[in-house]
Amino acid sequence: MAGKGGATPATYSPSPTTNRKKKPPIFKEDWVRPDGRGFHQCRPAFFRTGAVNAASGSAYAEFGNTKVIVSVFGPRESKKAMMYSDIGRLNCNVSFTTFATPIRGQGSDHKEYCAMLHKALEGAIILETFPKTTVDVFALVLESSGSDLPVVISCASLALADAGIMMYDIVASVSVSCFNKNLVIDPILEEEIGQDGSLMITCMPSRYEITQLTVTGEWSTTKINEGMQLCLDACAKLAKIMRSCLKEVASDSQE
Amino acid sequence: MGLSNASEDLSSEMEVDAFRRLFPLRYFERHLAESIRPDGRPLGKARETSIFLGAVASANGSALVKIGSTTMLTAIKMEVMTPSLESPDEGCLAIDFHMPPICSPIVRPGRPAEASPVVSKQLSDTISSSRMIDLKELSLVGGKAAWMAYLNAAFSIMQDIYCLDADGALFDAALISAVAALSHLQIPAVAMNDDGKIVLVSGEDGQKPVNKEKRKLTLRSIPFSLTCILHKNYILADPTAEEESIMETHVTIVLDTSGQLISLYKPGGPALAYTSAIQDCVGLTGQRVKELKSYLDKENSAMEVVV
């Protein structure tokens, strides 16, 4: 019995075929997105707060098949090793489930996501309201289907609101992919694999301020401007959905 | 008059909260003396339980289970392995239990939570002891085709259980979730390609089918568990996280659907487990098994209708 349970032999996943890993065909005029969306159309967004009872605040988000759950703990005592700080601290962590990607355990090492989430939220939180303490934001990606980080950021800002952390504005995030000279918003996994470049914007829509801008690949100035405008418009719409989600919870609790 | 009434109500409410926080044990014992718990449950009743199959689209089998606030998400991926020499006609089942930092204030990122390997081990032992799954069914050896003689492969069930919200009775919820995911599991149709590797059937040339269609796993007797707290002369079924942290003697009993005892786990604690107390726990667990069996059957029936 112990022998069987011991060392698990090496395994591999019976994936469809190796050929599918090739780059999808280059963008053509008659090209249609795999899920039938228009180029400037986002996936349907679903948000719910209060997903985790044990947390001070939490939120669950779905963008198509990308599913994310975020918990916020605190403000609570900082670790003793940390130096005194007269403003609050923000601590972020993003992790993936082993089954988040089609191949088990693959592609779940995104260590830079923690730092990017931290930078995205830091500018929106009023840190002076909780001196000496720490707010922990933990995110878990349950299913990964492209554009994971923007979903994590949007969901995290909703979780912070659920926890009652004071913020200047909610934070919405959207990304766009570049194929040659054409822009595709909110890309799914298949589109991300074959993209030439990507651009992600995190902003506070009411204040029209950007907390984070990430560009990869080669972009011309006009293309960046076009991409930014596309994302900002999408963020404004996303923020409306997020606000209505928070209002629903508020009205429910009043009843 | 109205103002004084309002302030009185508020002050009494604050007093109750303060009493609960400062003297939690006495708070609970006051309730126990009246045969009730702070959340309104009788002593022997478990919390509301719900099972949802197919929560993860990309997995071969998955389940989301909630007991009260405790939430478990299980997903299964089928992988292909070379069987070991000791058991060449068997596949294997690997179970991992994860407690990500989102589920509880006491879990930190980095090193795994203390409870995680304990529950993981309990789950592996329970499922292997119950012999719920015939590992020979996972083998891909023994087909009739001549070329199958060279095939030396078997399925490996990789099961990952994630605790999304920790509010007591983690093992109970994890076991139901694991069992529900296995009942939802679809073994995929696979073929051998020209390289001798096992791939999913996609209709391409050069593929030799190994098993021709998707099929369900045959589950024999299914184990279910119930955790109880022993405190003085009381037995509390299905404790919350608060109850677990205040009262120290926990007993977890696992029975299968045929009424056989699979596991009894009592990790210390000051209360002595007399025979009568254990028998009472077994009785409560027996009722719980019938209840959970009907939930799972109902959910599986619903899935079959949809498919």
Coordinates of C-alpha atoms in Angstrom, one line a residue:
Chain A
M1 CA 0.0 0.0 0.0
A2 CA 2.7 2.5 1.0
G3 CA 4.6 1.5 -2.1
K4 CA 1.8 2.6 -4.4
G5 CA 1.1 5.8 -2.5
G6 CA 4.8 6.7 -2.5
A7 CA 6.7 8.0 -5.5
T8 CA 4.2 8.8 -8.2
P9 CA 5.6 7.8 -11.6
A10 CA 6.1 10.5 -14.2
T11 CA 3.0 11.3 -16.1
Y12 CA 2.0 13.3 -19.2
S13 CA -1.3 14.7 -20.3
P14 CA -3.0 13.2 -23.4
S15 CA -3.2 16.5 -25.3
P16 CA -5.1 16.6 -28.6
T17 CA -2.2 16.9 -31.0
T18 CA 1.2 18.7 -31.0
N19 CA 0.3 20.5 -34.3
R20 CA -2.1 22.8 -32.5
K21 CA 0.7 24.6 -30.7
K22 CA 1.6 26.3 -34.0
K23 CA 1.0 30.0 -34.3
P24 CA -2.6 30.7 -35.5
P25 CA -2.9 32.1 -39.0
I26 CA -1.8 35.6 -39.6
F27 CA -4.5 38.2 -39.3
K28 CA -6.6 38.5 -42.4
E29 CA -9.5 40.7 -43.3
D30 CA -12.0 37.9 -43.1
W31 CA -10.6 36.6 -39.8
V32 CA -13.1 35.9 -37.1
R33 CA -12.3 35.6 -33.4
P34 CA -12.5 32.0 -32.1
D35 CA -15.5 32.9 -29.8
G36 CA -17.3 35.0 -32.3
R37 CA -16.8 38.4 -30.7
G38 CA -16.1 41.7 -32.5
F39 CA -12.6 43.0 -32.3
H40 CA -13.5 45.7 -29.9
Q41 CA -15.9 43.7 -27.8
C42 CA -15.1 42.4 -24.3
R43 CA -16.2 39.1 -22.9
P44 CA -19.2 39.1 -20.6
A45 CA -18.2 40.1 -17.1
F46 CA -19.7 38.7 -13.9
F47 CA -18.9 39.9 -10.4
R48 CA -20.0 38.9 -7.0
T49 CA -18.8 40.1 -3.6
G50 CA -18.7 38.2 -0.4
A51 CA -17.5 35.0 -1.9
V52 CA -15.3 34.0 1.1
N53 CA -16.9 34.3 4.5
A54 CA -13.6 34.0 6.4
A55 CA -12.2 37.1 4.8
S56 CA -12.7 40.8 5.6
G57 CA -13.7 41.3 2.0
S58 CA -13.8 39.1 -1.0
A59 CA -15.0 39.0 -4.6
Y60 CA -15.4 36.5 -7.4
A61 CA -15.1 37.4 -11.1
E62 CA -15.7 35.7 -14.4
F63 CA -14.7 37.0 -17.7
G64 CA -15.8 34.3 -20.2
N65 CA -13.9 31.2 -18.9
T66 CA -11.4 33.1 -16.8
K67 CA -12.5 32.7 -13.1
V68 CA -10.8 34.5 -10.3
I69 CA -11.4 34.7 -6.5
V70 CA -9.8 37.4 -4.3
S71 CA -9.7 37.7 -0.5
V72 CA -8.8 40.8 1.5
F73 CA -7.6 40.5 5.1
G74 CA -7.0 43.4 7.4
P75 CA -6.1 46.1 8.1
R76 CA -4.2 43.9 10.6
E77 CA -1.0 44.0 12.5
S78 CA 2.2 44.0 10.4
K79 CA 4.8 41.4 10.9
K80 CA 7.3 42.4 13.6
A81 CA 10.2 42.2 11.3
M82 CA 8.9 45.2 9.3
M83 CA 10.0 48.7 10.2
Y84 CA 7.6 51.3 11.5
S85 CA 5.5 53.0 8.9
D86 CA 3.2 56.0 9.4
I87 CA 1.2 54.9 6.4
G88 CA -0.4 51.5 5.8
R89 CA 1.2 48.7 3.8
L90 CA -0.3 46.7 1.0
N91 CA 0.7 43.1 0.5
C92 CA -0.4 41.2 -2.7
N93 CA -0.2 37.6 -3.8
V94 CA -1.5 36.0 -6.9
S95 CA -1.5 32.2 -7.4
F96 CA -3.0 29.7 -9.9
T97 CA -4.7 26.4 -9.2
T98 CA -3.0 23.4 -10.7
F99 CA -6.0 22.9 -13.0
A100 CA -6.2 26.5 -14.1
T101 CA -4.6 25.8 -17.5
P102 CA -5.5 23.0 -20.0
I103 CA -2.2 21.2 -19.2
R104 CA -2.0 20.5 -15.5
G105 CA 0.5 22.5 -13.5
Q106 CA 1.8 24.4 -16.6
G107 CA 2.0 28.1 -17.1
S108 CA 1.1 28.9 -13.5
D109 CA 4.4 30.6 -12.6
H110 CA 3.6 34.3 -12.9
K111 CA 5.7 35.8 -10.1
E112 CA 5.6 39.2 -11.7
Y113 CA 1.8 39.3 -11.3
C114 CA 2.1 40.0 -7.5
A115 CA 4.2 43.1 -8.1
M116 CA 2.0 44.3 -10.9
L117 CA -1.1 43.8 -8.8
H118 CA 0.5 45.7 -6.0
K119 CA 1.5 48.6 -8.3
A120 CA -2.0 48.7 -9.8
L121 CA -3.8 49.0 -6.4
E122 CA -1.3 51.0 -4.5
G123 CA -2.2 54.3 -6.2
A124 CA -5.9 53.9 -5.6
I125 CA -5.9 53.0 -1.9
I126 CA -5.7 55.8 0.8
L127 CA -2.9 54.3 2.8
E128 CA -2.9 57.1 5.4
T129 CA -6.2 55.7 6.8
F130 CA -4.6 52.7 8.4
P131 CA -1.1 53.6 9.7
K132 CA 1.3 50.9 11.0
T133 CA -1.0 48.0 9.7
T134 CA -1.1 45.9 6.6
V135 CA -3.8 45.0 4.2
D136 CA -3.3 41.6 2.5
V137 CA -4.8 40.9 -0.9
F138 CA -4.7 37.3 -2.0
A139 CA -5.9 36.2 -5.4
L140 CA -6.5 32.7 -6.7
V141 CA -7.0 32.1 -10.4
L142 CA -9.4 29.1 -10.6
E143 CA -9.5 28.9 -14.4
S144 CA -7.2 30.7 -16.8
S145 CA -8.5 31.6 -20.3
G146 CA -6.5 34.6 -21.3
S147 CA -6.3 38.2 -19.9
D148 CA -5.9 36.9 -16.4
L149 CA -4.2 39.8 -14.8
P150 CA -6.8 42.5 -15.7
V151 CA -9.5 40.3 -14.2
V152 CA -7.5 39.8 -11.1
I153 CA -7.0 43.5 -10.7
S154 CA -10.6 44.4 -11.2
C155 CA -11.7 41.7 -8.9
A156 CA -9.2 42.8 -6.2
S157 CA -10.5 46.3 -6.2
L158 CA -14.0 45.0 -5.7
A159 CA -12.8 42.9 -2.8
L160 CA -11.1 45.9 -1.2
A161 CA -14.4 47.8 -1.5
D162 CA -16.2 44.9 0.1
A163 CA -13.7 45.0 3.0
G164 CA -14.4 48.7 3.6
I165 CA -10.9 49.9 2.7
M166 CA -11.0 53.5 1.7
M167 CA -10.0 54.1 -1.9
Y168 CA -10.0 57.1 -4.2
D169 CA -12.0 55.2 -6.8
I170 CA -12.5 51.6 -7.9
V171 CA -9.8 50.2 -10.2
A172 CA -10.7 48.7 -13.6
S173 CA -8.4 47.0 -15.9
V174 CA -8.5 45.8 -19.5
S175 CA -5.9 44.6 -22.0
V176 CA -5.6 44.7 -25.7
S177 CA -3.6 42.5 -28.2
C178 CA -1.9 43.7 -31.3
F179 CA -1.9 41.6 -34.5
N180 CA 0.2 43.3 -37.2
K181 CA -1.8 46.6 -37.4
N182 CA -5.0 45.5 -35.9
L183 CA -6.2 45.6 -32.3
V184 CA -8.2 43.0 -30.5
I185 CA -9.5 43.8 -27.0
D186 CA -9.7 41.4 -24.1
P187 CA -7.9 38.5 -25.8
I188 CA -8.5 34.9 -24.9
L189 CA -5.7 32.4 -24.4
E190 CA -5.5 31.3 -28.1
E191 CA -5.2 35.0 -29.2
E192 CA -2.6 35.8 -26.6
I193 CA -0.4 33.0 -27.8
G194 CA -0.2 34.4 -31.3
Q195 CA -0.1 38.1 -30.5
D196 CA 2.6 40.5 -31.7
G197 CA 2.3 42.8 -28.7
S198 CA 0.0 43.6 -25.9
L199 CA -1.1 46.6 -23.9
M200 CA -2.7 46.6 -20.5
I201 CA -4.3 49.6 -18.8
T202 CA -5.4 49.9 -15.2
C203 CA -7.2 53.1 -14.4
M204 CA -9.6 54.9 -12.0
P205 CA -12.4 55.7 -14.5
S206 CA -14.1 58.5 -12.5
R207 CA -10.9 60.4 -12.0
Y208 CA -9.6 59.5 -15.5
E209 CA -6.3 58.6 -14.0
I210 CA -4.1 55.6 -14.9
T211 CA -2.5 53.6 -12.1
Q212 CA -0.6 51.2 -14.4
L213 CA 0.3 50.9 -18.1
T214 CA 2.1 47.9 -19.4
V215 CA 3.2 47.6 -23.0
T216 CA 5.0 44.5 -24.6
G217 CA 6.2 44.1 -28.2
E218 CA 6.6 46.9 -30.7
W219 CA 4.0 49.6 -30.9
S220 CA 3.9 52.8 -32.9
T221 CA 2.8 56.0 -31.1
T222 CA -0.5 56.2 -33.0
K223 CA -1.2 52.6 -32.2
I224 CA -0.5 53.1 -28.5
N225 CA -2.9 56.1 -28.5
E226 CA -5.6 54.0 -30.2
G227 CA -5.1 51.1 -27.9
M228 CA -5.2 53.3 -24.8
Q229 CA -8.4 55.0 -25.9
L230 CA -10.0 51.6 -26.6
C231 CA -9.0 50.3 -23.1
L232 CA -10.1 53.5 -21.3
D233 CA -13.6 53.2 -22.9
A234 CA -13.8 49.6 -21.9
C235 CA -12.7 50.4 -18.4
A236 CA -15.4 53.0 -18.0
K237 CA -18.0 50.4 -19.0
L238 CA -16.5 47.8 -16.7
A239 CA -16.5 50.3 -13.8
K240 CA -20.3 50.7 -14.3
I241 CA -20.8 46.9 -13.9
M242 CA -18.6 46.9 -10.9
R243 CA -20.4 49.8 -9.2
S244 CA -23.8 48.2 -9.9
C245 CA -22.5 45.0 -8.2
L246 CA -21.5 46.9 -5.1
K247 CA -24.9 48.8 -5.1
E248 CA -26.8 45.5 -5.3
V249 CA -25.0 44.3 -2.2
A250 CA -25.7 47.6 -0.3
S251 CA -29.4 47.6 -1.2
D252 CA -29.7 43.9 -0.2
S253 CA -28.1 44.6 3.2
Q254 CA -30.4 47.5 3.8
E255 CA -33.4 45.3 3.2
Chain B
M1 CA -38.7 57.2 25.2
G2 CA -37.7 56.0 21.7
L3 CA -34.1 57.0 22.2
S4 CA -33.7 55.3 25.5
N5 CA -35.1 52.1 24.1
A6 CA -32.8 52.2 21.1
S7 CA -29.7 52.8 23.3
E8 CA -30.7 49.9 25.6
D9 CA -31.1 47.5 22.7
L10 CA -27.7 48.5 21.3
S11 CA -25.9 48.2 24.6
S12 CA -27.3 44.7 25.3
E13 CA -26.2 43.6 21.8
M14 CA -22.7 45.0 22.4
E15 CA -22.7 43.1 25.7
V16 CA -23.4 39.8 24.1
D17 CA -20.7 40.4 21.5
A18 CA -18.2 41.4 24.2
F19 CA -19.1 38.3 26.3
R20 CA -18.6 36.1 23.2
R21 CA -15.3 37.5 22.5
L22 CA -13.9 37.7 26.0
F23 CA -15.4 34.5 27.5
P24 CA -16.0 32.2 24.4
L25 CA -16.0 29.0 26.3
R26 CA -18.6 30.1 28.8
Y27 CA -20.6 31.7 26.0
F28 CA -20.8 28.3 24.2
E29 CA -21.5 26.4 27.4
R30 CA -24.4 28.6 28.2
H31 CA -25.9 27.6 24.8
L32 CA -25.0 23.9 25.3
A33 CA -26.9 23.9 28.5
E34 CA -30.0 24.8 26.5
S35 CA -29.2 22.1 23.9
I36 CA -28.6 24.7 21.2
R37 CA -25.6 26.3 19.4
P38 CA -24.9 30.0 18.8
D39 CA -25.9 29.7 15.1
G40 CA -29.2 28.1 16.1
R41 CA -28.5 24.5 15.3
P42 CA -29.4 21.6 17.5
L43 CA -26.3 19.7 18.7
G44 CA -26.4 16.8 16.3
K45 CA -27.3 18.6 13.1
A46 CA -24.9 19.4 10.3
R47 CA -25.0 22.7 8.4
E48 CA -26.7 23.2 5.0
T49 CA -24.8 21.2 2.4
S50 CA -24.8 21.8 -1.4
I51 CA -23.0 20.0 -4.2
F52 CA -22.4 21.4 -7.7
L53 CA -20.9 19.2 -10.4
G54 CA -18.9 20.4 -13.4
A55 CA -17.6 23.6 -11.8
V56 CA -14.4 23.6 -13.8
A57 CA -14.9 23.3 -17.6
S58 CA -11.4 22.3 -18.5
A59 CA -11.2 19.4 -16.0
N60 CA -12.2 15.8 -16.7
G61 CA -14.3 15.9 -13.5
S62 CA -15.0 18.6 -11.0
A63 CA -17.2 19.5 -8.0
L64 CA -17.9 22.5 -5.8
V65 CA -19.2 21.6 -2.3
K66 CA -20.4 23.9 0.4
I67 CA -21.1 23.0 4.0
G68 CA -22.3 26.1 5.6
S69 CA -19.6 28.6 4.7
T70 CA -16.8 26.0 4.2
T71 CA -16.2 25.7 0.4
M72 CA -14.2 23.1 -1.5
L73 CA -13.4 23.1 -5.2
T74 CA -12.1 19.8 -6.6
A75 CA -10.9 19.2 -10.2
I76 CA -9.5 16.0 -11.7
K77 CA -7.2 15.8 -14.7
M78 CA -6.5 12.4 -16.3
E79 CA -2.9 11.8 -17.2
V80 CA -1.1 8.9 -18.8
M81 CA 1.7 7.0 -17.0
T82 CA 3.8 3.9 -17.3
P83 CA 2.6 1.4 -14.6
S84 CA 5.1 0.3 -12.0
L85 CA 6.6 -3.2 -12.1
E86 CA 4.9 -4.3 -8.9
S87 CA 1.4 -3.6 -10.3
P88 CA 1.7 -3.6 -14.1
D89 CA -2.1 -3.7 -14.7
E90 CA -3.1 -0.8 -12.4
G91 CA -3.3 3.0 -12.7
C92 CA -3.0 5.3 -9.7
L93 CA -4.8 8.0 -7.9
A94 CA -3.0 11.0 -6.5
I95 CA -4.8 13.5 -4.2
D96 CA -3.5 16.9 -3.2
F97 CA -5.3 19.2 -0.8
H98 CA -4.4 22.9 -1.0
M99 CA -5.2 25.7 1.4
P100 CA -4.5 28.9 -0.6
P101 CA -4.2 32.1 1.5
I102 CA -7.6 33.3 0.3
C103 CA -9.5 30.8 2.5
S104 CA -8.5 31.9 6.0
P105 CA -6.8 34.7 7.9
I106 CA -4.3 32.3 9.4
V107 CA -3.0 31.0 6.1
R108 CA 0.0 32.9 4.6
P109 CA 1.4 32.6 1.1
G110 CA 4.6 30.6 0.8
R111 CA 4.7 27.6 3.1
P112 CA 1.6 25.4 3.2
A113 CA -0.8 25.6 6.0
E114 CA -0.4 23.2 8.9
A115 CA -3.7 21.5 8.3
S116 CA -3.0 21.0 4.6
P117 CA -0.8 17.8 4.7
V118 CA -3.0 16.3 7.5
V119 CA -6.1 16.6 5.5
S120 CA -4.3 15.4 2.4
K121 CA -3.1 12.3 4.1
Q122 CA -6.5 11.6 5.6
L123 CA -8.1 11.8 2.2
S124 CA -5.6 9.5 0.5
D125 CA -5.9 6.9 3.3
T126 CA -9.7 7.1 3.3
I127 CA -10.2 6.7 -0.4
S128 CA -7.7 3.9 -0.7
S129 CA -9.0 2.1 2.3
S130 CA -12.6 2.3 1.1
R131 CA -11.5 0.7 -2.2
M132 CA -14.0 2.9 -3.9
I133 CA -12.1 2.8 -7.2
D134 CA -10.7 -0.3 -8.9
L135 CA -7.3 0.8 -10.1
K136 CA -7.3 -2.0 -12.7
E137 CA -10.1 -0.1 -14.5
L138 CA -7.5 2.6 -15.3
S139 CA -5.2 0.2 -17.1
L140 CA -4.9 0.5 -20.9
V141 CA -3.3 -2.9 -21.3
G142 CA -5.0 -6.0 -22.6
G143 CA -6.8 -5.0 -25.8
K144 CA -7.5 -7.4 -28.5
A145 CA -5.6 -5.7 -31.3
A146 CA -2.2 -7.1 -32.1
W147 CA -0.4 -3.8 -31.8
M148 CA -1.8 -3.4 -28.3
A149 CA 0.7 -5.9 -27.1
Y150 CA 3.4 -3.3 -27.2
L151 CA 1.3 -0.8 -25.2
N152 CA 2.4 -0.2 -21.6
A153 CA 0.3 2.6 -20.3
A154 CA -2.4 3.4 -17.7
F155 CA -4.4 6.4 -16.6
S156 CA -3.4 8.4 -13.6
I157 CA -6.1 10.3 -11.7
M158 CA -4.6 13.7 -10.6
Q159 CA -7.0 15.2 -8.1
D160 CA -6.6 18.7 -6.7
I161 CA -8.8 20.0 -3.9
Y162 CA -8.8 23.7 -3.1
C163 CA -10.3 25.1 0.1
L164 CA -11.9 28.4 -0.9
D165 CA -13.4 29.2 2.5
A166 CA -12.3 27.6 5.7
D167 CA -15.1 27.6 8.3
G168 CA -14.6 24.3 10.1
A169 CA -15.0 20.6 9.2
L170 CA -12.5 20.8 6.4
F171 CA -12.0 17.1 6.0
D172 CA -15.7 16.4 5.7
A173 CA -16.2 19.0 2.9
A174 CA -13.0 17.9 1.2
L175 CA -14.1 14.2 1.2
I176 CA -17.5 15.0 -0.2
S177 CA -15.9 17.2 -2.9
A178 CA -13.4 14.5 -3.9
V179 CA -16.1 11.8 -4.0
A180 CA -18.5 14.0 -6.0
A181 CA -15.7 14.9 -8.5
L182 CA -14.9 11.2 -9.0
S183 CA -18.6 10.5 -9.6
H184 CA -18.6 13.2 -12.3
L185 CA -15.3 12.0 -13.8
Q186 CA -15.4 11.1 -17.5
I187 CA -12.5 9.0 -18.7
P188 CA -11.6 10.4 -22.1
A189 CA -11.3 8.5 -25.4
V190 CA -7.6 8.1 -26.3
A191 CA -5.6 6.7 -29.1
M192 CA -2.0 5.8 -29.8
N193 CA -0.2 7.9 -32.4
D194 CA 2.7 7.0 -34.6
D195 CA 5.2 8.0 -32.0
G196 CA 3.7 5.5 -29.6
K197 CA 2.3 8.3 -27.4
I198 CA -1.2 8.4 -26.1
V199 CA -3.2 11.3 -27.4
L200 CA -6.8 12.4 -27.3
V201 CA -8.9 11.1 -30.2
S202 CA -9.3 13.8 -32.8
G203 CA -10.1 11.9 -35.9
E204 CA -6.7 12.3 -37.5
D205 CA -5.0 9.5 -39.5
G206 CA -2.4 7.3 -38.0
Q207 CA -4.2 7.0 -34.7
K208 CA -5.0 3.6 -33.2
P209 CA -7.9 3.7 -30.8
V210 CA -7.3 2.3 -27.3
N211 CA -10.7 2.9 -25.8
K212 CA -13.3 4.1 -28.2
E213 CA -15.6 6.4 -26.2
K214 CA -15.8 8.4 -23.0
R215 CA -17.0 6.5 -20.0
K216 CA -17.7 6.9 -16.3
L217 CA -15.7 5.4 -13.5
T218 CA -17.3 2.6 -11.6
L219 CA -17.5 3.6 -7.9
R220 CA -18.0 0.8 -5.4
S221 CA -19.1 1.8 -1.9
I222 CA -18.7 5.5 -1.3
P223 CA -17.2 6.9 1.9
F224 CA -18.6 9.9 3.8
S225 CA -17.5 11.4 7.0
L226 CA -18.7 13.5 9.9
T227 CA -16.6 15.4 12.4
C228 CA -17.9 15.8 15.9
I229 CA -16.7 17.7 19.0
L230 CA -16.7 16.0 22.4
H231 CA -17.0 18.5 25.2
K232 CA -17.9 17.3 28.7
N233 CA -21.2 15.4 28.2
Y234 CA -22.0 17.0 24.8
I235 CA -21.5 15.9 21.3
L236 CA -21.5 18.6 18.6
A237 CA -21.8 17.5 15.0
D238 CA -20.2 19.4 12.1
P239 CA -18.3 22.2 14.0
T240 CA -17.6 25.6 12.7
A241 CA -14.1 27.1 12.8
E242 CA -15.0 29.1 15.9
E243 CA -16.3 26.0 17.7
E244 CA -13.2 24.0 16.6
S245 CA -10.8 26.6 18.0
I246 CA -12.6 26.8 21.4
M247 CA -13.2 23.1 22.1
E248 CA -10.3 20.8 21.6
T249 CA -11.6 17.2 21.3
H250 CA -12.5 16.3 17.7
V251 CA -13.5 12.9 16.4
T252 CA -13.8 12.2 12.7
I253 CA -15.7 9.0 11.6
V254 CA -15.8 7.8 8.1
L255 CA -18.5 5.2 7.0
D256 CA -19.2 4.0 3.5
T257 CA -22.6 3.5 2.0
S258 CA -22.7 -0.1 3.1
G259 CA -22.4 0.9 6.7
Q260 CA -18.8 -0.3 7.1
L261 CA -16.4 1.8 9.2
I262 CA -13.5 3.1 7.1
S263 CA -11.7 5.4 9.4
L264 CA -11.8 6.8 13.0
Y265 CA -9.5 9.8 13.7
K266 CA -9.2 11.4 17.1
P267 CA -6.2 13.7 17.4
G268 CA -5.9 14.1 21.1
G269 CA -7.9 16.4 23.2
P270 CA -8.8 16.4 26.9
A271 CA -12.2 14.6 26.7
L272 CA -12.1 10.9 27.0
A273 CA -13.8 9.0 24.2
Y274 CA -15.9 6.4 26.0
T275 CA -17.5 3.6 24.0
S276 CA -20.9 5.2 24.4
A277 CA -19.7 8.5 23.0
I278 CA -18.1 6.8 20.0
Q279 CA -21.3 4.8 19.4
D280 CA -23.3 8.1 19.4
C281 CA -20.9 9.6 16.9
V282 CA -21.2 6.5 14.7
G283 CA -24.9 6.9 14.8
L284 CA -24.8 10.5 13.8
T285 CA -22.4 9.7 11.0
G286 CA -24.7 6.9 9.8
Q287 CA -27.6 9.4 9.4
R288 CA -25.2 11.9 7.7
V289 CA -24.1 9.2 5.2
K290 CA -27.7 8.6 4.1
E291 CA -28.3 12.3 3.8
L292 CA -25.2 12.9 1.7
K293 CA -25.8 9.9 -0.5
S294 CA -29.2 11.2 -1.5
Y295 CA -27.7 14.7 -2.3
L296 CA -25.0 13.1 -4.5
D297 CA -27.5 10.8 -6.3
K298 CA -29.8 13.7 -7.0
E299 CA -27.0 15.8 -8.4
N300 CA -25.7 13.0 -10.6
S301 CA -29.2 12.4 -11.9
A302 CA -29.5 16.1 -12.8
M303 CA -26.2 15.9 -14.6
E304 CA -27.3 12.8 -16.6
V305 CA -30.5 14.6 -17.7
V306 CA -28.5 17.6 -18.9
V307 CA -26.1 15.4 -20.9

